[in-house]
Short mmCIF file of C-alpha atoms and ligand atoms in Angstrom, two decimals:
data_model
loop_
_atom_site.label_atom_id
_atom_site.label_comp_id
_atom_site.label_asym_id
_atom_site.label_seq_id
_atom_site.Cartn_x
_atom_site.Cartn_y
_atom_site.Cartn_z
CA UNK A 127 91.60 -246.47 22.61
CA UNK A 128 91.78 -242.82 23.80
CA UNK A 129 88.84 -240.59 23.69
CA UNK A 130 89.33 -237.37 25.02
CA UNK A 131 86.56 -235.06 25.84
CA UNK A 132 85.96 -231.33 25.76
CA UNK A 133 83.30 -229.52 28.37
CA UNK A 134 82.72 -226.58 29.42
CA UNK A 135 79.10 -225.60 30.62
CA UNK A 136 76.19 -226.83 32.52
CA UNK A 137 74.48 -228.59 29.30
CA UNK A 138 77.43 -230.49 28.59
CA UNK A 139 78.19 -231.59 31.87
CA UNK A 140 74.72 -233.35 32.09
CA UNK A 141 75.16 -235.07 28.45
CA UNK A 142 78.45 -235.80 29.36
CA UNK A 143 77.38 -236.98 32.75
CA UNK A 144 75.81 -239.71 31.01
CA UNK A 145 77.91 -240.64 27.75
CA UNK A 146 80.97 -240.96 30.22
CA UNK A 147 79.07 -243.75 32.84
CA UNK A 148 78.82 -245.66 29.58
CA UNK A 149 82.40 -245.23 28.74
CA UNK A 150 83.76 -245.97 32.15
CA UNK A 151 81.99 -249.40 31.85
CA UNK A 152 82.79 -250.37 28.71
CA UNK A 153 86.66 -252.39 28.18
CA UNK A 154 89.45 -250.84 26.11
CA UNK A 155 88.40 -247.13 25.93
CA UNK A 156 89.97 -244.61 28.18
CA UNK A 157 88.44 -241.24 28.27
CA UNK A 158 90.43 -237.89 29.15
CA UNK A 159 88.34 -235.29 30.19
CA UNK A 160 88.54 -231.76 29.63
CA UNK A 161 87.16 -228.69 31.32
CA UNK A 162 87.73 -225.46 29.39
CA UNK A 163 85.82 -223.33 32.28
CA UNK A 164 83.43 -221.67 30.23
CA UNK A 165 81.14 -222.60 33.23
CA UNK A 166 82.96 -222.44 36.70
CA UNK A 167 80.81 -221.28 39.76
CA UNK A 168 79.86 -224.41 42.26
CA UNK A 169 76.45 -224.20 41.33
CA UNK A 170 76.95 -223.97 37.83
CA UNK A 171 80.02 -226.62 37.49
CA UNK A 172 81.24 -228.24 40.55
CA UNK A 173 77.78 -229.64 41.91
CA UNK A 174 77.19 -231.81 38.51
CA UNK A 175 80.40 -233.20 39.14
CA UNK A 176 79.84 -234.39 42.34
CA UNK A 177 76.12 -235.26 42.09
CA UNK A 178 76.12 -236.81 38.94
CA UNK A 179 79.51 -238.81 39.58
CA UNK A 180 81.54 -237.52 36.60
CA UNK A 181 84.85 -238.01 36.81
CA UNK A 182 87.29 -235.42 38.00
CA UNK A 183 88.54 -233.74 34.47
CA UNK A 184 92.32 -234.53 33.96
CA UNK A 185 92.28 -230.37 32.80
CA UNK A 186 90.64 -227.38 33.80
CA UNK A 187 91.52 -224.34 31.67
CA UNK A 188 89.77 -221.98 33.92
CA UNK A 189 88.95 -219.67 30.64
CA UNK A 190 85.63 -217.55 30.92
CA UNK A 191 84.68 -214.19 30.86
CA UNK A 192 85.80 -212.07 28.02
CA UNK A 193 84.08 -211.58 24.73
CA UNK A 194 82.87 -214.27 22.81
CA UNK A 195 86.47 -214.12 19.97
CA UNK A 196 88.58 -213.99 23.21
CA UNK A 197 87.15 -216.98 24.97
CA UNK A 198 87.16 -218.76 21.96
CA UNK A 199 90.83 -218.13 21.12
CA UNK A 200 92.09 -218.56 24.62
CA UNK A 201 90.27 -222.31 24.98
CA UNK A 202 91.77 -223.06 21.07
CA UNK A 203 95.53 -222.37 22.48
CA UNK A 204 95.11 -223.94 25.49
CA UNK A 205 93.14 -227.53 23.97
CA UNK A 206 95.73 -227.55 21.01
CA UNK A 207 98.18 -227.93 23.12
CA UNK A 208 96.61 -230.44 25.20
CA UNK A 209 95.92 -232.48 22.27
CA UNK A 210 99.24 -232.31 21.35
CA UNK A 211 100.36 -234.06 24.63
CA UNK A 212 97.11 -236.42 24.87
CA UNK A 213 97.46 -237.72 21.72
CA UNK A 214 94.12 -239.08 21.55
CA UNK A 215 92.19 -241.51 18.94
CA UNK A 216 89.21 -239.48 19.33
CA UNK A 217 88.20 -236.02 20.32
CA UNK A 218 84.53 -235.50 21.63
CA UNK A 219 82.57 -232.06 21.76
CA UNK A 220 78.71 -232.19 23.00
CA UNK A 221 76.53 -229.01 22.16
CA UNK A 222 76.84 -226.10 20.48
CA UNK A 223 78.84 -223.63 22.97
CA UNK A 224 82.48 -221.97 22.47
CA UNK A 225 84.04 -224.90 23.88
CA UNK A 226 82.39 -226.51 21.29
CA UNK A 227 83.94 -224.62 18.24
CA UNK A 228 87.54 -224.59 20.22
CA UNK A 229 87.64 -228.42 20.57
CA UNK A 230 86.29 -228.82 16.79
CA UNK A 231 88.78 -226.37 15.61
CA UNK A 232 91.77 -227.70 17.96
CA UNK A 233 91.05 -231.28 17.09
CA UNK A 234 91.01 -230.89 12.99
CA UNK A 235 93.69 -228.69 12.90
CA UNK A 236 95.74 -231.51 14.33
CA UNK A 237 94.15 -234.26 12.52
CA UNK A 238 92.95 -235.71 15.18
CA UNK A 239 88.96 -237.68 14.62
CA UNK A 240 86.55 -235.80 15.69
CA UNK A 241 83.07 -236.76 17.17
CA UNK A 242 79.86 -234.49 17.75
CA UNK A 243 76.96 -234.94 20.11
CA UNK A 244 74.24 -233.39 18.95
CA UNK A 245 75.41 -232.97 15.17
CA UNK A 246 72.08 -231.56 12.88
CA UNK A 247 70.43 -229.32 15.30
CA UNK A 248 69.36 -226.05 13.61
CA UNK A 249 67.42 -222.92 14.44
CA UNK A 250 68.47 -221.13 11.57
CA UNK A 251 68.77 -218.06 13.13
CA UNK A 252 72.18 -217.05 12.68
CA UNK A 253 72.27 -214.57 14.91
CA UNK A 254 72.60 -216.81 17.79
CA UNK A 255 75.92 -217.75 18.74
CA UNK A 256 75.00 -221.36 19.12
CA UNK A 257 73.68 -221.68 16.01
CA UNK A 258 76.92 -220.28 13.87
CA UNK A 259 79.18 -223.01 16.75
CA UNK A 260 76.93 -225.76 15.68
CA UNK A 261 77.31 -225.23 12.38
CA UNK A 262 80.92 -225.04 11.94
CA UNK A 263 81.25 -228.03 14.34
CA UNK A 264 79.13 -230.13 11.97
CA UNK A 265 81.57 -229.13 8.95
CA UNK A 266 84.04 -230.40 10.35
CA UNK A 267 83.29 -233.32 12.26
CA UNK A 268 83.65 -237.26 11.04
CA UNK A 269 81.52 -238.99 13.39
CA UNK A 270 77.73 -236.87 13.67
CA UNK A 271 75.60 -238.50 16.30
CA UNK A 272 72.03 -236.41 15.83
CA UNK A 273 69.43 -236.82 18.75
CA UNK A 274 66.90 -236.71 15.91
CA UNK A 275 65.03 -237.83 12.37
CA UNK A 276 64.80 -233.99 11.75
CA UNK A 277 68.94 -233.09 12.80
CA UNK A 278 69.80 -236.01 10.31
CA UNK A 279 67.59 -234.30 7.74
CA UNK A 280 69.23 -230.88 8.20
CA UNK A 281 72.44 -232.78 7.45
CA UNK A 282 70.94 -234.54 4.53
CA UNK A 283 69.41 -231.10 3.30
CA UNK A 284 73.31 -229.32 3.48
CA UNK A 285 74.94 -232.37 1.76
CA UNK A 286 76.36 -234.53 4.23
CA UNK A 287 75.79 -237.57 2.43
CA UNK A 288 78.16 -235.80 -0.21
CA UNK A 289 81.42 -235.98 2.79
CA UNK A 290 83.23 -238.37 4.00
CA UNK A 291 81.95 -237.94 7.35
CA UNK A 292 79.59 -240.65 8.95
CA UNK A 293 76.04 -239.54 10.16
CA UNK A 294 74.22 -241.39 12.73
CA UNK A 295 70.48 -241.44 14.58
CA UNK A 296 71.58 -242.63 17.95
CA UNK A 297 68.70 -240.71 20.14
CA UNK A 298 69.34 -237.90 22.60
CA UNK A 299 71.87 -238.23 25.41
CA UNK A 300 69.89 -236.10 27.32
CA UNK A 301 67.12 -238.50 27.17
CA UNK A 302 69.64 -241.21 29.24
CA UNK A 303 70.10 -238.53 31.32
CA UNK A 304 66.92 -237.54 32.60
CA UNK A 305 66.49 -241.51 32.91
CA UNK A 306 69.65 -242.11 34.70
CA UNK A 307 69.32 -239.35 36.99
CA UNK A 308 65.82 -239.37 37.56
CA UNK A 309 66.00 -242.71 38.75
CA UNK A 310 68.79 -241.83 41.56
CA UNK A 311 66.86 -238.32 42.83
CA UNK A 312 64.11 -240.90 43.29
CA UNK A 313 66.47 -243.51 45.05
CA UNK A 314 67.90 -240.47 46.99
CA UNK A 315 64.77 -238.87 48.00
CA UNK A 316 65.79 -235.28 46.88
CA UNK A 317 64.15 -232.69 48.06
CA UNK A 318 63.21 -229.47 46.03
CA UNK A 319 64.10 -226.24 47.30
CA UNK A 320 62.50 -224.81 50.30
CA UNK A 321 61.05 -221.70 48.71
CA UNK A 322 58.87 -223.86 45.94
CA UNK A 323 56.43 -224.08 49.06
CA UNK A 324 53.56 -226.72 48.42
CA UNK A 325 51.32 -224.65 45.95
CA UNK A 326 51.20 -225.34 42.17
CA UNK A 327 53.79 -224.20 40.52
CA UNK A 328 55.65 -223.15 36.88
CA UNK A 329 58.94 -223.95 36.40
CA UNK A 330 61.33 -220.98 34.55
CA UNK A 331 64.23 -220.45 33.49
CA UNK A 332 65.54 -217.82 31.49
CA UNK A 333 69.32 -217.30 29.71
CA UNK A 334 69.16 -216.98 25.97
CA UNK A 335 71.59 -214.05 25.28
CA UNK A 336 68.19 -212.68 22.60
CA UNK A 337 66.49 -212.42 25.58
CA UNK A 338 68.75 -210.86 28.24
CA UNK A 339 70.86 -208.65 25.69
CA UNK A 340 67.58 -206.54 25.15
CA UNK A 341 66.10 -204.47 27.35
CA UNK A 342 62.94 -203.92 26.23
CA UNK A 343 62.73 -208.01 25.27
CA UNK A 344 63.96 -209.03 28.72
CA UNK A 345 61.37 -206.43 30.64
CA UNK A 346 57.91 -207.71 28.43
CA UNK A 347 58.94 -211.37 29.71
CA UNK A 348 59.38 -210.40 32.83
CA UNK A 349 56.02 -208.32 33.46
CA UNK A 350 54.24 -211.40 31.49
CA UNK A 351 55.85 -213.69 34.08
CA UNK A 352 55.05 -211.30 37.14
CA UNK A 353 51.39 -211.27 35.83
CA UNK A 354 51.36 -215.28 36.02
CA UNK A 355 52.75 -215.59 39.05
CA UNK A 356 50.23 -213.20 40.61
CA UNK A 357 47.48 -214.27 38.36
CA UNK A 358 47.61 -218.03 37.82
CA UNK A 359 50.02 -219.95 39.75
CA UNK A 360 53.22 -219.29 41.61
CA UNK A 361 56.49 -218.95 39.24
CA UNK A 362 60.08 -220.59 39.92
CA UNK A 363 62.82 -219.53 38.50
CA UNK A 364 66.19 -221.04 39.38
CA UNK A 365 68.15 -217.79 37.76
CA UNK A 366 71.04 -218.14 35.79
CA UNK A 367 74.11 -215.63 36.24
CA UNK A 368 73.64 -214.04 33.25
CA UNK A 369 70.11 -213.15 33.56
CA UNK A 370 70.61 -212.05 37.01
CA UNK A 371 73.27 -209.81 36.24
CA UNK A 372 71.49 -208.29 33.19
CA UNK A 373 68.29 -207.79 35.48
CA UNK A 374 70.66 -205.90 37.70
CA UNK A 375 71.91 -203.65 34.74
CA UNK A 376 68.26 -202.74 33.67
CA UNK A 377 67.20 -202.37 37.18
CA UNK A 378 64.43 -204.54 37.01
CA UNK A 379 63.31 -206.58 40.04
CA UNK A 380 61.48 -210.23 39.30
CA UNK A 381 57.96 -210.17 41.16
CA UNK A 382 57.89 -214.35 41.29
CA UNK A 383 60.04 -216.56 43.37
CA UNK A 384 63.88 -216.33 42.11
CA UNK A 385 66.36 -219.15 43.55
CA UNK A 386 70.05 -219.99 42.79
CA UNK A 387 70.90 -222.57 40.07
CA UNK A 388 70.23 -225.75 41.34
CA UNK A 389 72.05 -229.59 40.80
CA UNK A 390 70.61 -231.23 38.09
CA UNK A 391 68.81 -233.97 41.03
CA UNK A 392 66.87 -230.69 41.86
CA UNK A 393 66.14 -229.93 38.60
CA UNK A 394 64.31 -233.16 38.12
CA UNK A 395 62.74 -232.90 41.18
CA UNK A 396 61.43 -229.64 40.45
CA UNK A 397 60.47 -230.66 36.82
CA UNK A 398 58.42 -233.92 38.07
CA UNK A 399 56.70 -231.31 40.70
CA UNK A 400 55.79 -228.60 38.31
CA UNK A 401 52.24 -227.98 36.37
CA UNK A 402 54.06 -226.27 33.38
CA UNK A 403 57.68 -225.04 32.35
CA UNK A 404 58.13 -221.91 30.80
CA UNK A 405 61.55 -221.45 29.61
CA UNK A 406 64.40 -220.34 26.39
CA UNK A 407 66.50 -223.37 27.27
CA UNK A 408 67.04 -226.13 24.74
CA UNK A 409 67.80 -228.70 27.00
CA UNK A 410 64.18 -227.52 29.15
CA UNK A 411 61.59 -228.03 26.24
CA UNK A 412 63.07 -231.44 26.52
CA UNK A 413 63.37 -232.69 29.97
CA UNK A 414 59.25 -230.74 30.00
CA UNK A 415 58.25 -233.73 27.32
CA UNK A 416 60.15 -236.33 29.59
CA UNK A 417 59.03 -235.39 32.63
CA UNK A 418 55.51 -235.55 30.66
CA UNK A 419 54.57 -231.36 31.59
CA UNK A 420 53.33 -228.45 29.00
CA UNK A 421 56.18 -226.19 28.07
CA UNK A 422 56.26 -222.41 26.66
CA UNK A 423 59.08 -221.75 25.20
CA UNK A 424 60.16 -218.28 25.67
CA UNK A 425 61.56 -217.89 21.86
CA UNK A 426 60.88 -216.77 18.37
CA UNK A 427 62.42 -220.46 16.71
CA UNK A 428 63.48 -223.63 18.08
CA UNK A 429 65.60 -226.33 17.14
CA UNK A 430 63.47 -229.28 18.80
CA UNK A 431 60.70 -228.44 16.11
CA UNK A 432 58.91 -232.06 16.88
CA UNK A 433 57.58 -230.91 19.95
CA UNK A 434 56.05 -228.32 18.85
CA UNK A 435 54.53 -230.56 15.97
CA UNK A 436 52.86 -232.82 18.50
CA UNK A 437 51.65 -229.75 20.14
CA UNK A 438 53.65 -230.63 23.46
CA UNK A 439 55.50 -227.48 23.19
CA UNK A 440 54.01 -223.81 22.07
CA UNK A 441 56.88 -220.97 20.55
CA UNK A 442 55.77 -217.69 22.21
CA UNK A 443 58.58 -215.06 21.58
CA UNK A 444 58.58 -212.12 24.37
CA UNK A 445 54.90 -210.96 23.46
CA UNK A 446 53.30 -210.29 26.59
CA UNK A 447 50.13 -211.24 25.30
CA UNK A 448 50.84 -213.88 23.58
CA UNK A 449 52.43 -215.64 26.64
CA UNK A 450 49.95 -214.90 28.80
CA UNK A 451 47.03 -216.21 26.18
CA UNK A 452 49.46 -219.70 25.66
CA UNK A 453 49.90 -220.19 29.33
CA UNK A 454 46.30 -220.00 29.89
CA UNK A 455 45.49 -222.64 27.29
CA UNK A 456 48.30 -225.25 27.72
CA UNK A 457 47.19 -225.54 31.86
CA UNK A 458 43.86 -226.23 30.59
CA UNK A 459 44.80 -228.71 28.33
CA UNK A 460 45.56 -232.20 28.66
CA UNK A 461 48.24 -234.12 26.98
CA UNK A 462 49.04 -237.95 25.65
CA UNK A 463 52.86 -237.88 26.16
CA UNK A 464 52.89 -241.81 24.72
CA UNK A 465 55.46 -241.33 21.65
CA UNK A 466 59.08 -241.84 21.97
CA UNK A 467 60.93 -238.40 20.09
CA UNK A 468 64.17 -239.25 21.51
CA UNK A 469 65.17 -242.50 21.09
CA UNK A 470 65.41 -245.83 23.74
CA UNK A 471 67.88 -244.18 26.55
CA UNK A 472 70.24 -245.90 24.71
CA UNK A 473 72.09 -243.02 22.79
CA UNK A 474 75.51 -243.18 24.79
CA UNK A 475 75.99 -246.62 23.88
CA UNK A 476 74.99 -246.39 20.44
CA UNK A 477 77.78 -243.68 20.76
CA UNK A 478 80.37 -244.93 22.30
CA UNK A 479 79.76 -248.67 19.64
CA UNK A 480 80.02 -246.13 17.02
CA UNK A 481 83.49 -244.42 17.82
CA UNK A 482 84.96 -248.51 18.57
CA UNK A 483 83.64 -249.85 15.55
CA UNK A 484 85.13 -246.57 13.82
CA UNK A 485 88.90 -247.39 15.20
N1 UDP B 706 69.64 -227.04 34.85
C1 UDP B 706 70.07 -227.38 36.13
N2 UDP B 706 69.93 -226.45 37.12
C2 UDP B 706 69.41 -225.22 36.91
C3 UDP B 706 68.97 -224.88 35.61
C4 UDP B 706 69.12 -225.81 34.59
O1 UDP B 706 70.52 -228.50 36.36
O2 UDP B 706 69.33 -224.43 37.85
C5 UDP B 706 69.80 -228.03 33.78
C6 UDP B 706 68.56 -228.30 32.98
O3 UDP B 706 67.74 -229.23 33.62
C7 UDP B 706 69.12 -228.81 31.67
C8 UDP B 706 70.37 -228.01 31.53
O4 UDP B 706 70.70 -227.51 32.82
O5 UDP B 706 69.45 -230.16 31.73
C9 UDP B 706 70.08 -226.90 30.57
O6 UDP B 706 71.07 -226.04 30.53
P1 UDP B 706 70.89 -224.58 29.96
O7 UDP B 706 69.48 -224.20 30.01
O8 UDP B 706 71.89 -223.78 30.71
O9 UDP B 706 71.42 -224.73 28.48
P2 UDP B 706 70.72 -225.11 27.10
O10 UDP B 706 70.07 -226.45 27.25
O11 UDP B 706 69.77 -224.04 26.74
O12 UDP B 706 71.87 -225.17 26.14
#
């Protein structure tokens, strides 16, 4: 059986990471990956490849840039006719980017099965991009594998159980990622960076296009997260392209310690070491539960609501104040991280039984 797999950018290639170790051990299912290029600087594509052993992608597309109809368009094209040649059982599309959407769209349009990890997740804010990809993807998908009781209740609530299409709980892949890969920065003795320094520290990062596409949104974080790092601990921010560029644009210069992305063995490393994370990444508010640290997320909604229901997470927006008055009360709180939101680690093969059994 042929499963072939669409990824583009950093959050995928960490699910992935761990969804295609399962499939590489498990008889009579070939995977063909696929890199559209949505992502494509070493330290935001090449490291995870090497670090996290995923193997080399049978196509690159090398499309980025461009607005967000032309990147979209360009990676449909080019995976159509991929798909064409591949022939594949399966196609598999993790997230809720553009590469996302074009593998969806690409794989229907040819009849071709198509499975999504991460099916249910909803913000329902429809002004973000990922929100109108996810949705769409769900549509059309047949197999839905939701990281959560509340995704497969946003399916429920839009009448899944009306389609044809199979939903399933499996857990978050994410989850057997931070496990997997926790385990080996351990084994490997990673170090962090050299500019974290020994001194408490927050961990941020910062990307969400409501955040940087806004001046005035982007420069109220930023002075909030200046004040903490001069006020109450030292801030670490591992800055993504975007943000950096859009900092650039505005001409506004971070006060707190700025490094470049890092590999995901970092990340962990970083995340274990940290007294808080402060961030507008989906993928973050998670791997802050895992790793068992507060998080402030830097956003007006999110879509991992039970976190914030068991009061390990706290929504700020961009208010300064508000940040500044959550961040002081989450480091002087302590928290019981003993529940188990994600699943067993198990998710990928729960997964990959699901698309076999589906043949
Ligand atoms: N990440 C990383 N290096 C970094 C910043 C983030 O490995 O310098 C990881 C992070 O730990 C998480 C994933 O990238 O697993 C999150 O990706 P991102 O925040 O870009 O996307 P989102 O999760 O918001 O879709």
């Amino acid at each position: 059986m042929k499963v072939t797999t669409v990824i583009g950018a950093r959050p995928q290639f960490i699910k992935a990471a761990a969804v295609s170790k399962a499939i590489l051990d498990t008889q009579g299912l070939e995977e063909v990956l696929i890199h559209t290029g949505q992502h494509f600087d070493q330290n935001m594509s090449d490291i995870f490849f090497s670090q996290l052993g995923i193997p080399e992608p049978k196509y690159n597309l090398d499309i980025h840039g461009g607005g967000h109809g032309q990147m979209t368009g360009r990676m449909l094209e080019a995976l159509e006719e991929v798909f064409q040649k591949e022939q594949p059982d399966y196609v598999m599309v993790y997230g809720d980017t553009n590469s996302t959407i074009a593998g969806a769209l690409a794989a229907k349009k040819l009849h071709i099965p198509l499975a999504h990890v991460e099916a249910g997740l909803r913000s329902f804010n429809m002004k973000m991009p990922e929100e109108i990809n996810r949705i769409l993807t769900d549509r059309i998908s047949d197999l839905l594998f939701c990281p959560t009781q509340t995704a497969v209740d946003n399916l429920t609530k839009e009448g899944f159980e009306n389609l044809p299409a199979k939903t399933l709980l499996t857990g978050d892949v994410m989850y057997d990622a931070a496990l997997l890969f926790g385990n080996l920065a351990e084994q490997l003795a990673v170090d962090l960076p050299t500019s974290v320094g020994q001194d408490k520290f927050a961990l941020l990062t910062l990307h969400r296009a409501e955040n940087t596409d806004s001046e005035p949104r982007l420069r109220e974080i930023m002075e909030a997260i200046d004040e903490i790092h001069n006020k109450v601990m030292k801030v670490v921010c591992p800055l993504h392209p975007r943000t950096r560029n859009k900092l650039k644009e505005y001409g506004i210069k971070p006060g707190f310690t700025v490094i470049d992305p890092v590999g995901y063995l970092e990340m962990v490393q970083l995340l274990k070491s940290c007294s808080l994370v402060l961030t507008d990444s989906g993928g973050l508010q998670k791997e802050a539960y895992f790793f068992e640290k507060p998080c402030v997320t830097l956003r007006d909604e999110t879509e991992w609501v039970e976190l914030i229901d068991h009061g390990y997470n706290a929504l700020v927006g961009a208010s300064k104040e508000t940040i500044l008055k959550t961040v002081a009360s989450s480091i002087n709180h302590s928290l019981d991280f003993g529940t188990q939101l994600y699943g067993d680690g198990q998710a990928s093969q729960k997964i990959i039984s699901a698309i076999q059994a589906s043949s």
